[in-house]
Structure formats: C-alpha cells, structure tokens
C-alpha cells in the first residue's frame, strides 16, 4: 500500500468556526492550544483504560488538572450520568468562565458536551476524540445529548465545542467493533462525497483498515461532515444528506432491540437506500455493486434475518419522519445524493424483503 502525506504532520479544519485538528498524536497541538486558551479546570474522561491513560498524561502535561472519570457506554448515555458529571464538576470548582476538556468516543462527546452546555448555562468545552465515530462524526457539528427510555438521542441541544482534537494514535487500541462502526460512517460520507474519497476507499478496502493512511482519510471524511453542517447548523435541509441509510438504520436498530449496532445497521441501511434508489430509477446497478463491495470488504453486514414487517413498523415511528410521511436520502450516483424523497410503502417493503437475502455478485470478505 502506498504511503501518503507522511510530511503532513497536522491537518486543521476551520469550516465550522472552531478548529478540528488531525495529527498522528495531537498532544503538542493540544498543549499549545491550552497555553493560549487557558488551563482547563477539569478533564472529563471515559473510564476505559486506554482513554484514561491518555487523559492522565494530558492532565499532567497541562499542569495537574483534575481528571474526572466516568464509566460510559451507550447504556449509560443517560440524564443520570449527566447529573453525576455536573456534581463532579461542582466538586472540583469548575466555574462559569472555565474551560473543560472531554476525552473519549462518541458517547463521551455527546454526554460531556451536553453536560458542559448546561453547566452554569454553559462552559467552554473542547473534545479529544478517541474513537473513529467521534473523530469523523459525533464530536463534530455541535449535536450533544443523551438517550431517554423511549429512544436514542431524544434529549440534548446544539452547542459547538471550542476545538476538537483527533489523534490517529488513539485508534490503535480501539476495539474492532468500534472501528467498524466508524468505517460504516466513512463509507456513507464517501458515497455522499464521491470522487477521490470513494476511489481511495476502494483502493484501500482489500487492506486491513488499521493500516489505512488515516492522516489523509480523517480530514477527508471530516470535510464531508463540516461542509454539510456549515450551511445548515440546525438540520433544516442539506445536513439531512448525512442521514443517508439512516432512516433504515434507526429502524433496524430498534426492530432488533439494539442487538444490531448502529454501524452494522448503517451498512444494511446503505444497501437498502441503494436498492430503493435502484427501484425508483435513480441509481445504477454498477454503482450499487461498488458500494456493496466496499461494505463487504471491510466486514460490514449486507443481510439480516430481521423480519421486514418489524423493520417497516419501526420505520413508521421513526422520529425523523416529517409530516407523518417517511422521507429518504437516496443516491443518484456516487457523489450525488438527494434528500427528502418520498417512496410508496410497497416499494419500501419490497426493499426490506431483499435484506433477508445476500446480494448477488458481491465479492466475499478478504
Ligand atoms: N452527536 C452526533 O452528531 C453523533 C454522531 C454520530 C454518533 N453519535 C453518538 O456516538 C456514540 C457512538 O460513539 P462510539 O462508537 O465512539 O462509542 P463509544 O464512545 O461508546 O466508544 C466505543 C467503545 O470504545 C471505547 N474506546 C473509545 N476510545 C478508545 C480508544 N482509543 N481505545 C480503546 N477503547 C476506546 C469506549 O470506551 C467504548 O467501549 C453513540 O451514542 C451515537 O449516538 C453522535
Ligand atoms: Zn450514524
């Protein structure tokens, strides 16, 4: 595999008015940033051992900053945890003018970002992203929040961080499943973006993803998100393109009682969106096959034993349906997606029926 951009130690994206740094190791950049913007009053971190080690290192280097650790995971992305975070911040004397640093994956950026948005009506927050999902998706765009009993991400607010730091080094310890979760979102971004990003993924797909040139890939994937968010902060229009595959994915997660993870559901959702686009005359069979091949090569699923009826029922109650009608984001081509598309129920059901069967002509995983 060709080595790329070895000379570029640091990438910086300012599309959203705050810097998103990508480097092999972001420690130096982070410390320089903190020297400029002030010593943080607290570091909030995911209690995961690898994340904790990183947090302790940064805390020491930044001048003995108190580290507050929380056992996270999706089941703890709840208001009760937010309350514990807020209490702990009071305990170490975080003030209205303080800067707080969060470290962890997407659960951490959603939950700590939300806690800092409401703590004393808002303290400055910067996030060190340690998972692929946090780097390319969750930590960017200002959506923060927690889950309620009735569903995921039902309580929260829009609040931008003052900076995001993505260190490729952190990915080395990321568990395989968490890694795949991120790959699903990156493939989604590549379908939206098309061009070089999709072609690069096709070239890399046969190689183990941990060895991909992340210093090049992360900024490209982040760019897709920042461009969609920049013009549409509150998700009134174009930001919806980021939901490609997600109307199906959310329903699949719910119908499986969350035994199918978000990333796996996104892969199935991308297949379903492609099928729906094919059936409604939008997408070419050849490009659909390229998408499926990419998903299969990185080990994402294309088939589920869930009943199509159960998925359809879950879809009907999806919170993203607007005006009581289901709307889809569908590809017209790799690099050209359309949002707000309404489709006949029977066509949607037919597509869901196909998910029970393997796709034809797709190469098996390496
Ligand atoms: N706000 C948004 O716009 C947005 C977008 C996408 C996803 N999300 C949210 O992100 C969450 C999923 O994010 P995630 O996949 O990062 O989950 P996560 O934060 O739970 O991290 C996954 C697992 O990896 C561990 N981990 C994190 N970094 C590690 C590292 N460097 N080394 C070893 N282990 C590490 C975590 O402890 C956890 O066990 C979901 O709650 C989802 O709703 C939010
Ligand atoms: Zn997603």
CSV table of C-alpha atoms and ligand atoms in Angstrom, one decimal:
chain,number,residue,atom,x,y,z
A,1,UNK,CA,0.0,0.0,0.0
A,2,UNK,CA,1.4,3.4,-0.9
A,3,UNK,CA,2.4,5.7,1.9
A,4,UNK,CA,0.9,9.1,1.6
A,5,UNK,CA,1.3,12.6,3.0
A,6,UNK,CA,4.0,11.5,5.5
A,7,UNK,CA,5.3,15.0,5.6
A,8,UNK,CA,2.0,16.5,6.7
A,9,UNK,CA,2.0,16.2,10.5
A,10,UNK,CA,-1.1,18.2,11.2
A,11,UNK,CA,-4.3,18.9,9.4
A,12,UNK,CA,-6.7,21.6,10.5
A,13,UNK,CA,-10.3,22.3,9.5
A,14,UNK,CA,-12.0,25.6,10.4
A,15,UNK,CA,-15.2,25.3,8.4
A,16,UNK,CA,-17.4,25.4,11.5
A,17,UNK,CA,-15.7,28.3,13.2
A,18,UNK,CA,-13.7,26.2,15.6
A,19,UNK,CA,-10.6,24.2,14.8
A,20,UNK,CA,-10.7,20.4,14.2
A,21,UNK,CA,-7.1,19.2,14.4
A,22,UNK,CA,-6.0,15.8,13.0
A,23,UNK,CA,-2.5,14.6,13.7
A,24,UNK,CA,-0.7,11.3,14.4
A,25,UNK,CA,-0.5,12.4,18.0
A,26,UNK,CA,-2.4,15.6,19.0
A,27,UNK,CA,-0.7,16.2,22.3
A,28,UNK,CA,1.6,19.0,21.2
A,29,UNK,CA,-1.2,20.8,19.4
A,30,UNK,CA,-3.5,20.4,22.4
A,31,UNK,CA,-0.9,21.7,24.9
A,32,UNK,CA,-0.2,24.7,22.7
A,33,UNK,CA,-4.0,25.3,22.4
A,34,UNK,CA,-4.4,25.1,26.2
A,35,UNK,CA,-1.5,27.5,26.7
A,36,UNK,CA,-3.4,30.0,24.5
A,37,UNK,CA,-6.9,29.4,25.8
A,38,UNK,CA,-6.2,28.7,29.4
A,39,UNK,CA,-5.6,25.7,31.6
A,40,UNK,CA,-8.7,23.5,31.8
A,41,UNK,CA,-10.4,23.4,35.2
A,42,UNK,CA,-11.3,19.7,34.7
A,43,UNK,CA,-10.7,16.8,32.3
A,44,UNK,CA,-13.8,14.6,31.9
A,45,UNK,CA,-12.9,11.2,30.6
A,46,UNK,CA,-14.3,7.8,29.6
A,47,UNK,CA,-13.0,5.4,32.3
A,48,UNK,CA,-11.9,3.0,29.6
A,49,UNK,CA,-8.3,2.1,30.5
A,50,UNK,CA,-6.7,3.3,27.3
A,51,UNK,CA,-8.6,6.6,27.3
A,52,UNK,CA,-7.8,7.1,31.0
A,53,UNK,CA,-4.0,6.7,30.4
A,54,UNK,CA,-4.2,9.4,27.7
A,55,UNK,CA,-6.3,11.6,30.0
A,56,UNK,CA,-3.8,11.3,32.8
A,57,UNK,CA,-0.9,12.1,30.5
A,58,UNK,CA,-2.6,15.2,29.2
A,59,UNK,CA,-3.7,16.2,32.8
A,60,UNK,CA,-0.1,16.1,34.0
A,61,UNK,CA,1.3,17.9,31.0
A,62,UNK,CA,-1.3,20.7,31.3
A,63,UNK,CA,-0.4,21.3,34.9
A,64,UNK,CA,-2.1,18.8,37.3
A,65,UNK,CA,-5.6,19.2,36.0
A,66,UNK,CA,-8.2,17.1,38.0
A,67,UNK,CA,-9.3,14.1,36.0
A,68,UNK,CA,-13.0,13.0,36.5
A,69,UNK,CA,-13.6,9.5,35.2
A,70,UNK,CA,-17.0,8.0,34.2
A,71,UNK,CA,-17.9,4.6,33.1
A,72,UNK,CA,-19.8,5.2,29.9
A,73,UNK,CA,-21.1,3.0,27.1
A,74,UNK,CA,-24.5,3.6,25.3
A,75,UNK,CA,-26.5,2.3,28.3
A,76,UNK,CA,-25.0,5.0,30.5
A,77,UNK,CA,-25.7,7.8,28.0
A,78,UNK,CA,-28.5,9.0,30.3
A,79,UNK,CA,-29.5,12.0,32.3
A,80,UNK,CA,-28.5,10.2,35.5
A,81,UNK,CA,-24.9,10.2,34.2
A,82,UNK,CA,-25.1,13.9,33.3
A,83,UNK,CA,-26.1,14.7,36.8
A,84,UNK,CA,-23.0,12.8,38.1
A,85,UNK,CA,-20.8,14.7,35.7
A,86,UNK,CA,-22.3,18.1,36.8
A,87,UNK,CA,-21.9,17.2,40.5
A,88,UNK,CA,-18.3,16.2,40.0
A,89,UNK,CA,-17.7,19.5,38.1
A,90,UNK,CA,-19.0,21.4,41.1
A,91,UNK,CA,-16.8,19.2,43.3
A,92,UNK,CA,-13.6,20.4,41.6
A,93,UNK,CA,-14.7,24.0,41.4
A,94,UNK,CA,-15.5,24.4,37.7
A,95,UNK,CA,-16.7,28.0,37.2
A,96,UNK,CA,-18.8,29.8,34.5
A,97,UNK,CA,-15.6,31.1,32.9
A,98,UNK,CA,-13.8,27.7,33.0
A,99,UNK,CA,-12.6,25.6,30.1
A,100,UNK,CA,-13.4,21.9,30.3
A,101,UNK,CA,-11.7,19.2,28.3
A,102,UNK,CA,-13.5,15.9,27.4
A,103,UNK,CA,-11.7,12.8,26.3
A,104,UNK,CA,-13.4,9.7,24.7
A,105,UNK,CA,-15.5,8.4,21.9
A,106,UNK,CA,-18.9,9.4,20.7
A,107,UNK,CA,-20.7,8.6,23.9
A,108,UNK,CA,-18.3,10.9,25.7
A,109,UNK,CA,-18.6,13.8,23.2
A,110,UNK,CA,-22.4,13.6,23.3
A,111,UNK,CA,-22.7,13.4,27.1
A,112,UNK,CA,-19.8,15.6,28.2
A,113,UNK,CA,-20.7,18.2,25.5
A,114,UNK,CA,-24.2,18.2,26.8
A,115,UNK,CA,-23.2,18.5,30.5
A,116,UNK,CA,-20.9,21.4,29.7
A,117,UNK,CA,-23.7,23.1,27.6
A,118,UNK,CA,-26.0,23.1,30.7
A,119,UNK,CA,-23.4,23.5,33.5
A,120,UNK,CA,-24.0,27.1,34.8
A,121,UNK,CA,-25.8,27.7,31.5
A,122,UNK,CA,-22.7,26.7,29.5
A,123,UNK,CA,-18.9,26.5,29.9
A,124,UNK,CA,-16.4,26.3,27.2
A,125,UNK,CA,-15.7,22.7,26.0
A,126,UNK,CA,-13.0,21.1,23.9
A,127,UNK,CA,-13.0,17.4,23.0
A,128,UNK,CA,-10.2,14.9,22.4
A,129,UNK,CA,-11.8,12.3,20.2
A,130,UNK,CA,-10.5,8.7,20.7
A,131,UNK,CA,-12.8,6.7,18.5
A,132,UNK,CA,-13.3,6.7,14.8
A,133,UNK,CA,-17.0,7.6,15.2
A,134,UNK,CA,-16.2,10.5,17.4
A,135,UNK,CA,-13.5,11.8,15.0
A,136,UNK,CA,-15.5,11.7,11.8
A,137,UNK,CA,-19.0,12.2,13.2
A,138,UNK,CA,-20.0,12.6,16.8
A,139,UNK,CA,-17.6,15.2,18.1
A,140,UNK,CA,-18.2,17.5,15.0
A,141,UNK,CA,-21.3,19.5,14.3
A,142,UNK,CA,-22.5,20.6,17.8
A,143,UNK,CA,-25.2,18.0,18.4
A,144,UNK,CA,-24.9,16.9,22.1
A,145,UNK,CA,-27.3,14.9,24.2
A,146,UNK,CA,-28.4,11.7,25.8
A,147,UNK,CA,-30.8,8.8,25.4
A,148,UNK,CA,-34.2,8.5,27.0
A,149,UNK,CA,-36.1,5.3,27.8
A,150,UNK,CA,-38.2,5.9,24.6
A,151,UNK,CA,-35.2,6.2,22.3
A,152,UNK,CA,-31.7,7.3,21.4
A,153,UNK,CA,-30.7,11.0,21.5
A,154,UNK,CA,-34.1,12.3,22.5
A,155,UNK,CA,-32.7,14.9,24.9
A,156,UNK,CA,-30.0,17.3,24.1
A,157,UNK,CA,-29.0,20.6,22.4
A,158,UNK,CA,-26.9,22.1,19.7
A,159,UNK,CA,-23.7,23.5,21.2
A,160,UNK,CA,-20.4,23.8,19.5
A,161,UNK,CA,-17.1,22.8,21.2
A,162,UNK,CA,-14.3,25.4,21.0
A,163,UNK,CA,-12.0,22.8,19.5
A,164,UNK,CA,-11.8,19.1,18.6
A,165,UNK,CA,-8.6,17.0,18.5
A,166,UNK,CA,-8.2,13.8,16.6
A,167,UNK,CA,-5.1,11.7,17.2
A,168,UNK,CA,-4.6,8.8,14.9
A,169,UNK,CA,-2.5,7.1,17.6
A,170,UNK,CA,-5.6,6.6,19.7
A,171,UNK,CA,-7.1,4.3,17.1
A,172,UNK,CA,-4.5,1.6,17.7
A,173,UNK,CA,-6.3,0.5,20.8
A,174,UNK,CA,-9.9,0.9,19.6
A,175,UNK,CA,-11.8,-2.4,19.7
A,176,UNK,CA,-12.6,-4.0,16.3
A,177,UNK,CA,-16.3,-3.5,16.5
A,178,UNK,CA,-15.9,0.2,17.5
A,179,UNK,CA,-13.6,0.5,14.5
A,180,UNK,CA,-16.2,-1.0,12.1
A,181,UNK,CA,-18.8,1.4,13.5
A,182,UNK,CA,-16.6,4.3,12.2
A,183,UNK,CA,-16.0,2.6,8.9
A,184,UNK,CA,-19.7,2.5,8.1
A,185,UNK,CA,-20.0,6.3,8.6
A,186,UNK,CA,-16.9,6.9,6.5
A,187,UNK,CA,-18.3,4.8,3.6
A,188,UNK,CA,-21.5,6.8,4.0
A,189,UNK,CA,-19.5,10.0,3.8
A,190,UNK,CA,-17.7,8.7,0.7
A,191,UNK,CA,-21.0,7.9,-1.1
A,192,UNK,CA,-22.1,11.5,-0.4
A,193,UNK,CA,-18.8,12.9,-1.5
A,194,UNK,CA,-17.9,10.6,-4.3
A,195,UNK,CA,-14.8,11.5,-6.2
A,196,UNK,CA,-11.4,10.9,-4.7
A,197,UNK,CA,-12.6,9.8,-1.3
A,198,UNK,CA,-14.7,6.9,-2.7
A,199,UNK,CA,-11.9,5.9,-5.1
A,200,UNK,CA,-9.4,5.9,-2.3
A,201,UNK,CA,-11.6,3.7,-0.1
A,202,UNK,CA,-12.0,1.2,-3.0
A,203,UNK,CA,-8.2,1.1,-3.3
A,204,UNK,CA,-7.7,0.6,0.4
A,205,UNK,CA,-10.6,-1.8,1.1
A,206,UNK,CA,-8.6,-5.0,0.5
A,207,UNK,CA,-6.0,-4.0,3.1
A,208,UNK,CA,-6.6,-4.1,6.8
A,209,UNK,CA,-8.3,-0.9,7.8
A,210,UNK,CA,-6.0,-0.2,10.8
A,211,UNK,CA,-3.2,0.3,8.3
A,212,UNK,CA,-5.0,2.7,6.1
A,213,UNK,CA,-3.5,6.2,5.7
A,214,UNK,CA,-5.7,7.8,8.4
A,215,UNK,CA,-3.8,11.1,8.4
A,216,UNK,CA,-5.2,11.5,4.9
A,217,UNK,CA,-8.6,9.8,5.3
A,218,UNK,CA,-9.7,11.5,8.5
A,219,UNK,CA,-9.5,15.1,7.2
A,220,UNK,CA,-11.4,14.0,4.0
A,221,UNK,CA,-14.2,12.3,6.0
A,222,UNK,CA,-14.4,15.2,8.4
A,223,UNK,CA,-14.7,17.6,5.5
A,224,UNK,CA,-17.8,15.9,4.3
A,225,UNK,CA,-19.4,16.4,7.6
A,226,UNK,CA,-18.3,20.0,8.1
A,227,UNK,CA,-19.5,21.0,4.7
A,228,UNK,CA,-22.9,19.6,5.2
A,229,UNK,CA,-23.2,21.1,8.7
A,230,UNK,CA,-21.7,24.5,7.8
A,231,UNK,CA,-24.7,25.6,5.7
A,232,UNK,CA,-27.3,24.0,7.9
A,233,UNK,CA,-26.4,24.1,11.6
A,234,UNK,CA,-29.9,23.2,12.8
A,235,UNK,CA,-30.6,20.4,10.3
A,236,UNK,CA,-33.3,22.2,8.3
A,237,UNK,CA,-32.1,21.0,4.9
A,238,UNK,CA,-28.8,20.0,3.4
A,239,UNK,CA,-27.4,18.5,6.7
A,240,UNK,CA,-30.1,15.8,6.1
A,241,UNK,CA,-27.8,14.2,3.4
A,242,UNK,CA,-25.7,12.9,6.3
A,243,UNK,CA,-28.7,10.7,7.2
A,244,UNK,CA,-28.1,8.6,4.1
A,245,UNK,CA,-29.0,5.0,5.1
A,246,UNK,CA,-30.1,6.2,8.5
A,247,UNK,CA,-33.9,6.0,8.1
A,248,UNK,CA,-33.5,2.3,7.5
A,249,UNK,CA,-30.6,2.0,10.1
A,250,UNK,CA,-32.6,3.5,13.0
A,251,UNK,CA,-35.5,1.2,12.3
A,252,UNK,CA,-33.2,-1.8,12.1
A,253,UNK,CA,-31.6,-0.9,15.4
A,254,UNK,CA,-34.9,-0.5,17.0
A,255,UNK,CA,-36.5,-3.6,15.5
A,256,UNK,CA,-33.5,-5.7,16.7
A,257,UNK,CA,-33.9,-4.2,20.2
A,258,UNK,CA,-30.5,-2.7,19.6
A,259,UNK,CA,-28.8,-6.1,19.3
A,260,UNK,CA,-27.7,-4.8,15.8
A,261,UNK,CA,-25.3,-2.0,16.4
A,262,UNK,CA,-25.5,1.4,14.7
A,263,UNK,CA,-22.6,0.8,12.3
A,264,UNK,CA,-23.9,-2.6,11.2
A,265,UNK,CA,-27.4,-1.1,10.8
A,266,UNK,CA,-25.9,1.8,8.7
A,267,UNK,CA,-24.3,-0.8,6.4
A,268,UNK,CA,-27.7,-2.5,6.0
A,269,UNK,CA,-29.3,0.9,5.6
A,270,UNK,CA,-26.9,1.9,2.8
A,271,UNK,CA,-27.7,-1.3,1.0
A,272,UNK,CA,-31.4,-0.6,1.4
A,273,UNK,CA,-31.1,3.0,0.3
A,274,UNK,CA,-29.2,1.8,-2.8
A,275,UNK,CA,-31.9,-0.8,-3.5
A,276,UNK,CA,-34.6,1.8,-3.1
A,277,UNK,CA,-32.7,4.2,-5.4
A,278,UNK,CA,-32.4,1.4,-8.0
A,279,UNK,CA,-36.0,0.5,-7.9
A,280,UNK,CA,-37.1,4.1,-8.3
A,281,UNK,CA,-34.8,4.6,-11.3
A,282,UNK,CA,-32.3,6.9,-9.6
A,283,UNK,CA,-29.1,4.8,-9.2
A,284,UNK,CA,-27.1,2.5,-11.5
A,285,UNK,CA,-26.6,-1.2,-10.8
A,286,UNK,CA,-22.9,-0.8,-11.3
A,287,UNK,CA,-22.5,1.9,-8.7
A,288,UNK,CA,-24.8,0.0,-6.2
A,289,UNK,CA,-22.5,-3.0,-6.6
A,290,UNK,CA,-19.4,-0.8,-5.9
A,291,UNK,CA,-21.0,0.3,-2.7
A,292,UNK,CA,-21.9,-3.2,-1.6
A,293,UNK,CA,-18.4,-4.5,-2.5
A,294,UNK,CA,-16.8,-1.8,-0.3
A,295,UNK,CA,-19.1,-2.6,2.6
A,296,UNK,CA,-18.4,-6.3,2.3
A,297,UNK,CA,-14.6,-5.9,2.0
A,298,UNK,CA,-14.4,-4.0,5.3
A,299,UNK,CA,-16.5,-6.7,7.0
A,300,UNK,CA,-19.8,-4.9,7.3
A,301,UNK,CA,-23.1,-6.9,7.0
A,302,UNK,CA,-25.4,-6.7,4.0
A,303,UNK,CA,-28.0,-9.2,5.1
A,304,UNK,CA,-30.2,-9.5,8.2
A,305,UNK,CA,-32.7,-12.1,9.5
A,306,UNK,CA,-34.9,-9.5,11.0
A,307,UNK,CA,-38.5,-9.6,9.6
A,308,UNK,CA,-39.2,-6.9,7.0
A,309,UNK,CA,-42.5,-6.2,8.8
A,310,UNK,CA,-40.8,-5.5,12.1
A,311,UNK,CA,-38.4,-3.1,10.3
A,312,UNK,CA,-41.2,-1.4,8.5
A,313,UNK,CA,-43.2,-0.9,11.7
A,314,UNK,CA,-40.2,0.6,13.4
A,315,UNK,CA,-39.7,2.9,10.4
A,316,UNK,CA,-43.2,4.3,10.7
A,317,UNK,CA,-42.5,5.5,14.1
A,318,UNK,CA,-39.0,6.9,13.3
A,319,UNK,CA,-38.6,10.4,14.8
A,320,UNK,CA,-37.2,11.7,11.5
A,321,UNK,CA,-40.5,11.2,9.6
A,322,UNK,CA,-41.8,14.6,8.8
A,323,UNK,CA,-45.5,15.4,8.4
A,324,UNK,CA,-46.3,11.8,9.1
A,325,UNK,CA,-44.5,10.7,5.9
A,326,UNK,CA,-41.3,8.8,5.6
A,327,UNK,CA,-38.6,10.6,3.7
A,328,UNK,CA,-35.4,9.1,2.4
A,329,UNK,CA,-31.9,10.2,1.4
A,330,UNK,CA,-31.1,8.3,-1.8
A,331,UNK,CA,-28.1,8.1,-4.0
A,332,UNK,CA,-28.5,9.3,-7.6
A,333,UNK,CA,-24.8,8.4,-8.1
A,334,UNK,CA,-21.7,8.0,-6.0
A,335,UNK,CA,-21.1,11.7,-5.2
A,336,UNK,CA,-24.7,12.8,-5.7
A,337,UNK,CA,-27.4,12.2,-3.1
A,338,UNK,CA,-31.0,13.5,-2.9
A,339,UNK,CA,-32.8,14.1,0.4
A,340,UNK,CA,-36.5,14.4,1.3
A,341,UNK,CA,-37.6,11.6,-1.1
A,342,UNK,CA,-41.0,10.0,-0.6
A,343,UNK,CA,-41.5,6.5,-1.8
A,344,UNK,CA,-44.5,4.2,-2.0
A,345,UNK,CA,-44.8,1.9,1.1
A,346,UNK,CA,-44.9,-1.2,-1.1
A,347,UNK,CA,-41.6,-0.3,-2.7
A,348,UNK,CA,-40.0,0.2,0.7
A,349,UNK,CA,-41.4,-3.2,1.9
A,350,UNK,CA,-40.0,-4.9,-1.2
A,351,UNK,CA,-36.6,-3.4,-0.5
A,352,UNK,CA,-36.8,-4.6,3.1
A,353,UNK,CA,-37.7,-8.1,1.8
A,354,UNK,CA,-34.4,-8.1,-0.1
A,355,UNK,CA,-32.3,-7.6,3.0
A,356,UNK,CA,-33.1,-11.1,4.1
A,357,UNK,CA,-31.1,-12.4,1.1
A,358,UNK,CA,-27.4,-12.0,0.3
A,359,UNK,CA,-26.7,-9.6,-2.6
A,360,UNK,CA,-25.7,-11.1,-5.9
A,361,UNK,CA,-22.2,-10.6,-7.5
A,362,UNK,CA,-20.6,-9.2,-4.4
A,363,UNK,CA,-17.1,-10.5,-3.6
A,364,UNK,CA,-16.8,-12.1,-0.2
A,365,UNK,CA,-14.7,-10.6,2.5
A,366,UNK,CA,-10.9,-10.9,2.3
B,1,LIG,N1,-23.7,14.0,18.1
B,1,LIG,C1,-23.6,13.4,16.9
B,1,LIG,O1,-23.7,14.1,15.8
B,1,LIG,C2,-23.3,11.9,16.8
B,1,LIG,C3,-23.0,11.4,15.5
B,1,LIG,C4,-22.7,10.0,15.5
B,1,LIG,C5,-22.7,9.2,16.6
B,1,LIG,N2,-23.1,9.8,17.8
B,1,LIG,C6,-23.1,9.0,19.1
B,1,LIG,O2,-21.8,8.4,19.2
B,1,LIG,C7,-22.0,7.3,20.0
B,1,LIG,C8,-21.1,6.2,19.5
B,1,LIG,O3,-19.8,6.6,19.5
B,1,LIG,P1,-18.6,5.5,19.6
B,1,LIG,O4,-18.7,4.4,18.6
B,1,LIG,O5,-17.3,6.3,19.7
B,1,LIG,O6,-18.9,4.8,21.0
B,1,LIG,P2,-18.2,4.8,22.5
B,1,LIG,O7,-17.9,6.2,22.9
B,1,LIG,O8,-19.0,4.0,23.4
B,1,LIG,O9,-16.8,4.1,22.2
B,1,LIG,C9,-16.9,2.8,21.8
B,1,LIG,C10,-16.0,1.9,22.7
B,1,LIG,O10,-14.7,2.1,22.5
B,1,LIG,C11,-14.0,2.5,23.8
B,1,LIG,N3,-13.0,3.4,23.3
B,1,LIG,C12,-13.1,4.7,22.9
B,1,LIG,N4,-11.9,5.2,22.5
B,1,LIG,C13,-11.0,4.2,22.7
B,1,LIG,C14,-9.6,4.0,22.4
B,1,LIG,N5,-8.9,5.0,21.9
B,1,LIG,N6,-9.0,2.8,22.8
B,1,LIG,C15,-9.8,1.8,23.3
B,1,LIG,N7,-11.1,1.9,23.5
B,1,LIG,C16,-11.7,3.1,23.2
B,1,LIG,C17,-15.1,3.1,24.6
B,1,LIG,O11,-14.9,3.0,26.0
B,1,LIG,C18,-16.3,2.2,24.2
B,1,LIG,O12,-16.2,1.0,24.9
B,1,LIG,C19,-23.5,6.9,20.0
B,1,LIG,O13,-24.0,7.2,21.3
B,1,LIG,C20,-24.1,7.9,19.0
B,1,LIG,O14,-25.4,8.3,19.3
B,1,LIG,C21,-23.3,11.1,17.9
B,2,LIG,ZN1,-24.8,7.3,12.1
